[in-house]
Coordinates of C-alpha atoms in Angstrom, one line a residue:
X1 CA -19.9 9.5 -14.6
X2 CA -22.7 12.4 -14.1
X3 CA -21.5 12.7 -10.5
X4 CA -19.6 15.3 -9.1
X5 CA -16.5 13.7 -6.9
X6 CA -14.2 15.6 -4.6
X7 CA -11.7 13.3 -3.7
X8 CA -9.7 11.2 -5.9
X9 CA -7.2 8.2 -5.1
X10 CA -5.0 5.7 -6.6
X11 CA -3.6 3.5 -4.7
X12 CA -1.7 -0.4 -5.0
X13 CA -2.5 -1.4 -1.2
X14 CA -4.8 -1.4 1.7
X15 CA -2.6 0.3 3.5
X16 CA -2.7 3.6 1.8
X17 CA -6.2 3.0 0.7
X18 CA -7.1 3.2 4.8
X19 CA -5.2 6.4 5.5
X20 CA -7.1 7.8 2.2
X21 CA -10.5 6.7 4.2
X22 CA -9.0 8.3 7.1
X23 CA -8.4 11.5 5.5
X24 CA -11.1 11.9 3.7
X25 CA -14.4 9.4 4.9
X26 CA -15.8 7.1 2.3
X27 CA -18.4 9.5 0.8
X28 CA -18.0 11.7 -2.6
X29 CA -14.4 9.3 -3.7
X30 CA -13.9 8.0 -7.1
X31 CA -11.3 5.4 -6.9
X32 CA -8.2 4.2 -9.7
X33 CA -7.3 0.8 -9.0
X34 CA -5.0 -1.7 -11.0
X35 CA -6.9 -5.1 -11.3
X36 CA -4.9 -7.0 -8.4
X37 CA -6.3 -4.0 -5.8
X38 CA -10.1 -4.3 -6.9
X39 CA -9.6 -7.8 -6.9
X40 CA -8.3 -8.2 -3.5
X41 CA -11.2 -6.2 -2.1
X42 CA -13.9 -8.3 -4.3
X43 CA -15.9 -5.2 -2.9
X44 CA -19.4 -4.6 -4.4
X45 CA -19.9 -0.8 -2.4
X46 CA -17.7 0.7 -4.9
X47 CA -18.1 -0.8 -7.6
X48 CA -19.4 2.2 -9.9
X49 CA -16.9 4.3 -8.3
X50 CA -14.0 3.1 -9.7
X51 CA -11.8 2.9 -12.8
X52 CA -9.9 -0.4 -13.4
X53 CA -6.3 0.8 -14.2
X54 CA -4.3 -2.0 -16.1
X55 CA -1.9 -0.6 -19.2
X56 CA -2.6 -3.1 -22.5
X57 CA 0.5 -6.0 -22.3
X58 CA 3.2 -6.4 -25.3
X59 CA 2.6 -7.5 -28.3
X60 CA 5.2 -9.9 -29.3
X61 CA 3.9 -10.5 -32.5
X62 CA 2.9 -6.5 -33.9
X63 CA 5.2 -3.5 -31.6
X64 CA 2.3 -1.0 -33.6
X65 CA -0.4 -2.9 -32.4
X66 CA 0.8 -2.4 -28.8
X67 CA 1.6 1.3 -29.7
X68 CA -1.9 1.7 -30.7
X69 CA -3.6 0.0 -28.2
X70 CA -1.3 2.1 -25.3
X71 CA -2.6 5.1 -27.1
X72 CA -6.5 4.0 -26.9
X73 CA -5.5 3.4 -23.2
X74 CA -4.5 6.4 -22.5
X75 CA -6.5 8.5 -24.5
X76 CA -9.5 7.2 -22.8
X77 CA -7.8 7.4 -19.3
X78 CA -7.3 11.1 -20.5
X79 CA -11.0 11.8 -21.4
X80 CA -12.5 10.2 -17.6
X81 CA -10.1 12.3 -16.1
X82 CA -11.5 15.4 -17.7
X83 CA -14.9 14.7 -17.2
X84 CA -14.8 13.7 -13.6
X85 CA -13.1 17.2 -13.3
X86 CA -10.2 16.1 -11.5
X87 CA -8.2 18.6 -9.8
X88 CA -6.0 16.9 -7.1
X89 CA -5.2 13.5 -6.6
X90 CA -4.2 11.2 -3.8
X91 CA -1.8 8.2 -4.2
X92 CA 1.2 6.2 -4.1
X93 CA 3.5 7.9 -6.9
X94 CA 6.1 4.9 -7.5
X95 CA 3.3 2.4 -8.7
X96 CA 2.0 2.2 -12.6
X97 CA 0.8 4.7 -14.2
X98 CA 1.1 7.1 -11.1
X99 CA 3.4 9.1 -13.7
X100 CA 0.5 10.3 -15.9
X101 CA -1.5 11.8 -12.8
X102 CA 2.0 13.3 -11.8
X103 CA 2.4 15.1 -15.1
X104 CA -1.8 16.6 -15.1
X105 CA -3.1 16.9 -11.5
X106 CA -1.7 17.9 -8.3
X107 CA -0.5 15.2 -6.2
X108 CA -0.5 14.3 -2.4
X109 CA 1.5 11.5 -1.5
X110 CA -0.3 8.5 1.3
X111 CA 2.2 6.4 3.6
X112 CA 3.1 3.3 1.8
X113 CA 5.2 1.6 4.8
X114 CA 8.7 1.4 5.8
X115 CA 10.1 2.9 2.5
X116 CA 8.9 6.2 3.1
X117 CA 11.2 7.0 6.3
X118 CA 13.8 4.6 4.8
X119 CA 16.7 7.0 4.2
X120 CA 18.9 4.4 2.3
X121 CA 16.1 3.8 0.1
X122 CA 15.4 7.6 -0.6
X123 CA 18.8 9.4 -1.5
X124 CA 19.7 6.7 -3.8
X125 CA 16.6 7.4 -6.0
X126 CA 17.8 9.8 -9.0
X127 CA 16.2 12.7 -8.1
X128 CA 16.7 14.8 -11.5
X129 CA 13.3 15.3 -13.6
X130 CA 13.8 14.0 -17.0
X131 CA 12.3 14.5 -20.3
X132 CA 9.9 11.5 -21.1
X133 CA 11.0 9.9 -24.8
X134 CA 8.8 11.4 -27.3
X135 CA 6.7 8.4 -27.8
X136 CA 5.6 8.0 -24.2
X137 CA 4.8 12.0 -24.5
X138 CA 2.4 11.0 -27.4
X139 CA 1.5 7.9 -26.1
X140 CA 1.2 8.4 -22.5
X141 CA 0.5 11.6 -22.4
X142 CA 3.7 12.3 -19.6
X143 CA 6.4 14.9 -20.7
X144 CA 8.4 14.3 -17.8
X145 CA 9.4 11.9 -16.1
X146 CA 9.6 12.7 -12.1
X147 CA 11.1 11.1 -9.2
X148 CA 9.3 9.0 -6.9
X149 CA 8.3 8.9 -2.9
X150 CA 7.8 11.7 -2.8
X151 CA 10.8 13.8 -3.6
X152 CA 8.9 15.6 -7.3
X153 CA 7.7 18.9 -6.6
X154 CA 4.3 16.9 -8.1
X155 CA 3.9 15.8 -4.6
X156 CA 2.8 19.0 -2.8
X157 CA 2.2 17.0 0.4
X158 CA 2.9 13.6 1.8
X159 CA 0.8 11.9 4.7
X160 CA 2.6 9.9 7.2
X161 CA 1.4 8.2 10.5
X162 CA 5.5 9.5 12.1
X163 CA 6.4 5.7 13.0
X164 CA 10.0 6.5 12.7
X165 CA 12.4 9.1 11.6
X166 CA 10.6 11.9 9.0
X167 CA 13.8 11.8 6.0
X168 CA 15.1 15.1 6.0
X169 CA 14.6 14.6 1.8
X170 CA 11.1 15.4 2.3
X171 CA 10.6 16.7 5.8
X172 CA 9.0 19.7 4.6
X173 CA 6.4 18.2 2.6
X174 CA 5.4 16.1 5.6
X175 CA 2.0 16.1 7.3
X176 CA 1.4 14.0 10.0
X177 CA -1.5 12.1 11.1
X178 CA -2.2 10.0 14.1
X179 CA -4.6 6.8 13.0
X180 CA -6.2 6.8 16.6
X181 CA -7.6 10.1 16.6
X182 CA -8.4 10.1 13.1
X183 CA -10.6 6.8 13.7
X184 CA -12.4 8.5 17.1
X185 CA -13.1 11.1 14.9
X186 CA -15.1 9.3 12.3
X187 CA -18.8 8.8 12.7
X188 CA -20.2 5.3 13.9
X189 CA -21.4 5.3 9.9
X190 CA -18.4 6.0 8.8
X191 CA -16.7 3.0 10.9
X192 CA -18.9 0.9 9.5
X193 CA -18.6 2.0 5.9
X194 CA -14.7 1.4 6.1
X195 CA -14.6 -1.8 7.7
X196 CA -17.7 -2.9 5.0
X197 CA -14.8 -1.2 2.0
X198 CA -12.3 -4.4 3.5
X199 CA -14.7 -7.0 4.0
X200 CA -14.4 -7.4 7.5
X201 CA -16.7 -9.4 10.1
X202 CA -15.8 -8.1 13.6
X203 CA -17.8 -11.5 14.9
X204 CA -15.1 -13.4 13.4
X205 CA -12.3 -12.6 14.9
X206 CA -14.6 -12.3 18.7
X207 CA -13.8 -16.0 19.3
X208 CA -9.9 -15.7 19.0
X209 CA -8.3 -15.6 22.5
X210 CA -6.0 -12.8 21.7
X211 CA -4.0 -12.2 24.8
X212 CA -2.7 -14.9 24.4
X213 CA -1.2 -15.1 21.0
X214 CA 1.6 -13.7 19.3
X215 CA 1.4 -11.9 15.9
X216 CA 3.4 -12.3 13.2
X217 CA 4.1 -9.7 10.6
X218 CA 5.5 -11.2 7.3
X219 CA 6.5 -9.4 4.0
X220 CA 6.0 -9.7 0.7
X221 CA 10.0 -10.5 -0.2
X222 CA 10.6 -13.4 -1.9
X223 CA 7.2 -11.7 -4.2
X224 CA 9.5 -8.6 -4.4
X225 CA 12.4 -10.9 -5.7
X226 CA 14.6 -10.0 -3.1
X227 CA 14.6 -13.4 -1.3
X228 CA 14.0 -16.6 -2.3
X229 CA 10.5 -17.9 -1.3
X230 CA 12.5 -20.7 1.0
X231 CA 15.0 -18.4 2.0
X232 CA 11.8 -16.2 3.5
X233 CA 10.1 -18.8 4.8
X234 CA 13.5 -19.8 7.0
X235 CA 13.0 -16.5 8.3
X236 CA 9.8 -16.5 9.9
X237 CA 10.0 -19.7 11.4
X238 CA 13.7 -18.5 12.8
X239 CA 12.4 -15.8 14.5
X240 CA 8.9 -17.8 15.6
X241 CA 11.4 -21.1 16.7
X242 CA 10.4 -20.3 20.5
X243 CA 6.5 -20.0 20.2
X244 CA 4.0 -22.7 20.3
X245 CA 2.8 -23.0 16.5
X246 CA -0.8 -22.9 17.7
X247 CA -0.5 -19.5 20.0
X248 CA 0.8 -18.3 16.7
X249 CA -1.5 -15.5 14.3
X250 CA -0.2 -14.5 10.9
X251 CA -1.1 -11.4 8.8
X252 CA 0.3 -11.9 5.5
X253 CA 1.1 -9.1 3.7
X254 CA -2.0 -8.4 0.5
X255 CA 0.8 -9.0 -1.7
X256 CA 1.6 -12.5 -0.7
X257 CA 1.4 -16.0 -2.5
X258 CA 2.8 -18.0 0.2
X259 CA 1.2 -21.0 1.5
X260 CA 1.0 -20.1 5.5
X261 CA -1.1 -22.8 6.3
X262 CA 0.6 -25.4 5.0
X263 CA 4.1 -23.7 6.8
X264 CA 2.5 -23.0 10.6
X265 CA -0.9 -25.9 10.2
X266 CA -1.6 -25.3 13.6
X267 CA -1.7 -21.4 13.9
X268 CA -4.0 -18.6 13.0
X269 CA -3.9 -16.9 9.1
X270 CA -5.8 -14.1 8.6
X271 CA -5.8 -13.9 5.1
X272 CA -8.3 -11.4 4.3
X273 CA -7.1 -8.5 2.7
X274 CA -7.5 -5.4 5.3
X275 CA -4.9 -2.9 7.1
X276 CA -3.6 -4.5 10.3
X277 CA -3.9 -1.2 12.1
X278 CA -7.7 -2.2 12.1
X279 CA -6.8 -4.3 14.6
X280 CA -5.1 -2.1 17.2
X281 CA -8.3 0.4 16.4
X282 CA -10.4 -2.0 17.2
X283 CA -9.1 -2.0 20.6
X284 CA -7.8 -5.4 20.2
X285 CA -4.6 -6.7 22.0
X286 CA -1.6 -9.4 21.4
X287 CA 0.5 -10.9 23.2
X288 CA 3.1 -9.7 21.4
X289 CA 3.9 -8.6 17.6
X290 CA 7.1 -10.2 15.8
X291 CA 8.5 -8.9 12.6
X292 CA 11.7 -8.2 10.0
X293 CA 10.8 -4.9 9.6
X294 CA 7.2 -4.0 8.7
X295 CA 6.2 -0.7 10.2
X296 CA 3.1 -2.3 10.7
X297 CA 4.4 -3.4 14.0
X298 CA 5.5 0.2 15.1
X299 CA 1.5 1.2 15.5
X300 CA 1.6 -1.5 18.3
X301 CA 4.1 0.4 20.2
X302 CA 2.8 0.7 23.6
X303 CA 0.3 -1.3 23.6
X304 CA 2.2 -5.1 23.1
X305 CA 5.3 -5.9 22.9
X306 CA 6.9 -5.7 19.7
X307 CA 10.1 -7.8 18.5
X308 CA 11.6 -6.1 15.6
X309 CA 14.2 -8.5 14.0
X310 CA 16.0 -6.2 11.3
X311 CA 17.7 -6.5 8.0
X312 CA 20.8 -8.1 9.6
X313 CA 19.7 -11.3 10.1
X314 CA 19.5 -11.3 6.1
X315 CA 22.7 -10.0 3.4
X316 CA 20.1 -9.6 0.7
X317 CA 18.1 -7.7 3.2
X318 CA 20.9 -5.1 3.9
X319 CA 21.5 -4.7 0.4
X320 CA 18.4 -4.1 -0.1
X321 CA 17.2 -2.1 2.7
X322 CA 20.4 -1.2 4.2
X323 CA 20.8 -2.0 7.8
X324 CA 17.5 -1.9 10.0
X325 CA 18.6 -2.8 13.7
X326 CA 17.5 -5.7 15.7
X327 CA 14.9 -4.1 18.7
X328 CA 12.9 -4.9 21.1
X329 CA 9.8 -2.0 22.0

């Protein structure tokens, strides 16, 4: 803990992780992750940069012992902070614990995917700050309670790659970078230290005969309890029915439990746990990309053709998401 950091970051994905990298290279960061992040990574490089973040579960059996042992948490989450001398941090502000940054540090917000330009999705978050009960303000050290995605005057700016439509909610808090450029810009080092951060082999993937395969996109739905794990599986092979299963590659989504091997035997899964922009920036090329509605896809734009199915081919989806058209780019 003697050294001096200068950039901070808490983030629940890959995703956002990489546009942090982007930002701000992979030297001088000290890193918050929950246990499921870290453990995803199984990443040795920054290993003594990093807090595990992971608040103490219920105690059925004593409320006061959880009480107390929430209080140890955050007390000592309280004392890093102030020794690593943390003035700003960078993160995702609707995952665990983001609240407590959100009340001590000032915040800048990193693309999380689709729900940052979903406009359904935004004004139908309660957008009034709130007064935290008084035992998470002793507790958790959070007075107030602030909206999410963005939309707390915590967030003092939010970092988005422009994929689709900036919400007018929080266009003027919106900076906007462009992955390519940001990756030319990095140092040959700097390349290397990212892709060594996710675990990737480029030598791998050299025997793959891209051109000729399609990607597929899945997401993390029936995890996020909004379909059923059969009902999401139906999907994907709906909208794959007219592609030979072995010209088929699948990117599962970090978040993921499902068994895609067992589902498409014959295909490709690439089940290590990196951004799929990777791909595209390292110059390589699909046949085509295939989706729901990952914004992952959108990056491909111009370079593939990409098959964006939508929310309607799904109730739960539109109730969910609202109504994301059917496209083809």
């Amino acid at each position: 803990m003697e050294k001096k950091y200068k950039n901070f970051c808490y983030v629940d994905t890959v995703y956002s992780l990489f546009i942090f990298l982007l930002l701000k290279g992979t030297k001088n960061n000290y890193y918050f992750f929950r246990k499921d992040m870290y453990f995803k990574l199984k990443n040795i490089s920054i290993k003594d940069k990093l807090l595990l973040l992971e608040e103490p579960k219920k105690n059925k059996k004593s409320i006061i012992k959880f009480w107390w042992n929430l209080y140890k948490y955050y007390n000592l989450l309280d004392k890093v902070c102030k020794k690593l001398e943390i003035k700003k941090i960078y993160l995702q502000d609707h995952i665990p614990i983001a609240q407590y940054f959100l009340n001590n540090y000032d915040c800048f917000l990193l693309e999380d995917g689709e729900v940052n330009y979903n406009l359904f999705v935004l004004k139908n978050i309660d957008t009034k700050v709130k007064m935290a009960k008084l035992k998470y303000r002793i507790l958790k050290k959070i007075k107030k309670k602030y909206p999410i995605f963005g939309i707390s005057d915590r967030i003092l700016k939010i970092y988005l790659t422009g994929i689709k439509e900036i919400p007018i909610i929080i266009k003027n808090k919106v900076e906007i970078i462009n992955l390519e450029k940001k990756w030319k810009e990095l140092e040959f080092e700097e390349k290397k230290n990212i892709l060594q951060i996710f675990n990737i082999d480029v030598k791998v993937w050299s025997s793959i005969k891209w051109k000729e395969k399609v990607l597929l996109i899945p997401q993390p739905l029936s995890e996020d309890k909004i379909l059923l794990e059969e009902e999401k599986i139906k999907l994907y092979k709906k909208i794959t029915s007219d592609i030979l299963e072995e010209n088929l590659v699948i990117k599962p989504h970090p978040r993921e439990k499902t068994m895609y091997r067992k589902i498409f035997p014959k295909s490709i899964v690439l089940n290590q746990n990196f951004p799929l922009e990777i791909l595209m920036l390292l110059n390589i090329r699909v046949k085509e990309v295939r989706t729901l509605f990952s914004t992952a896809a959108y990056n491909f734009i111009g370079k593939t053709k990409v098959k964006i199915s939508g929310t309607e081919i799904s109730y739960k989806l539109i109730k969910k998401f609202g109504i994301i058209e059917k496209n083809e780019l």
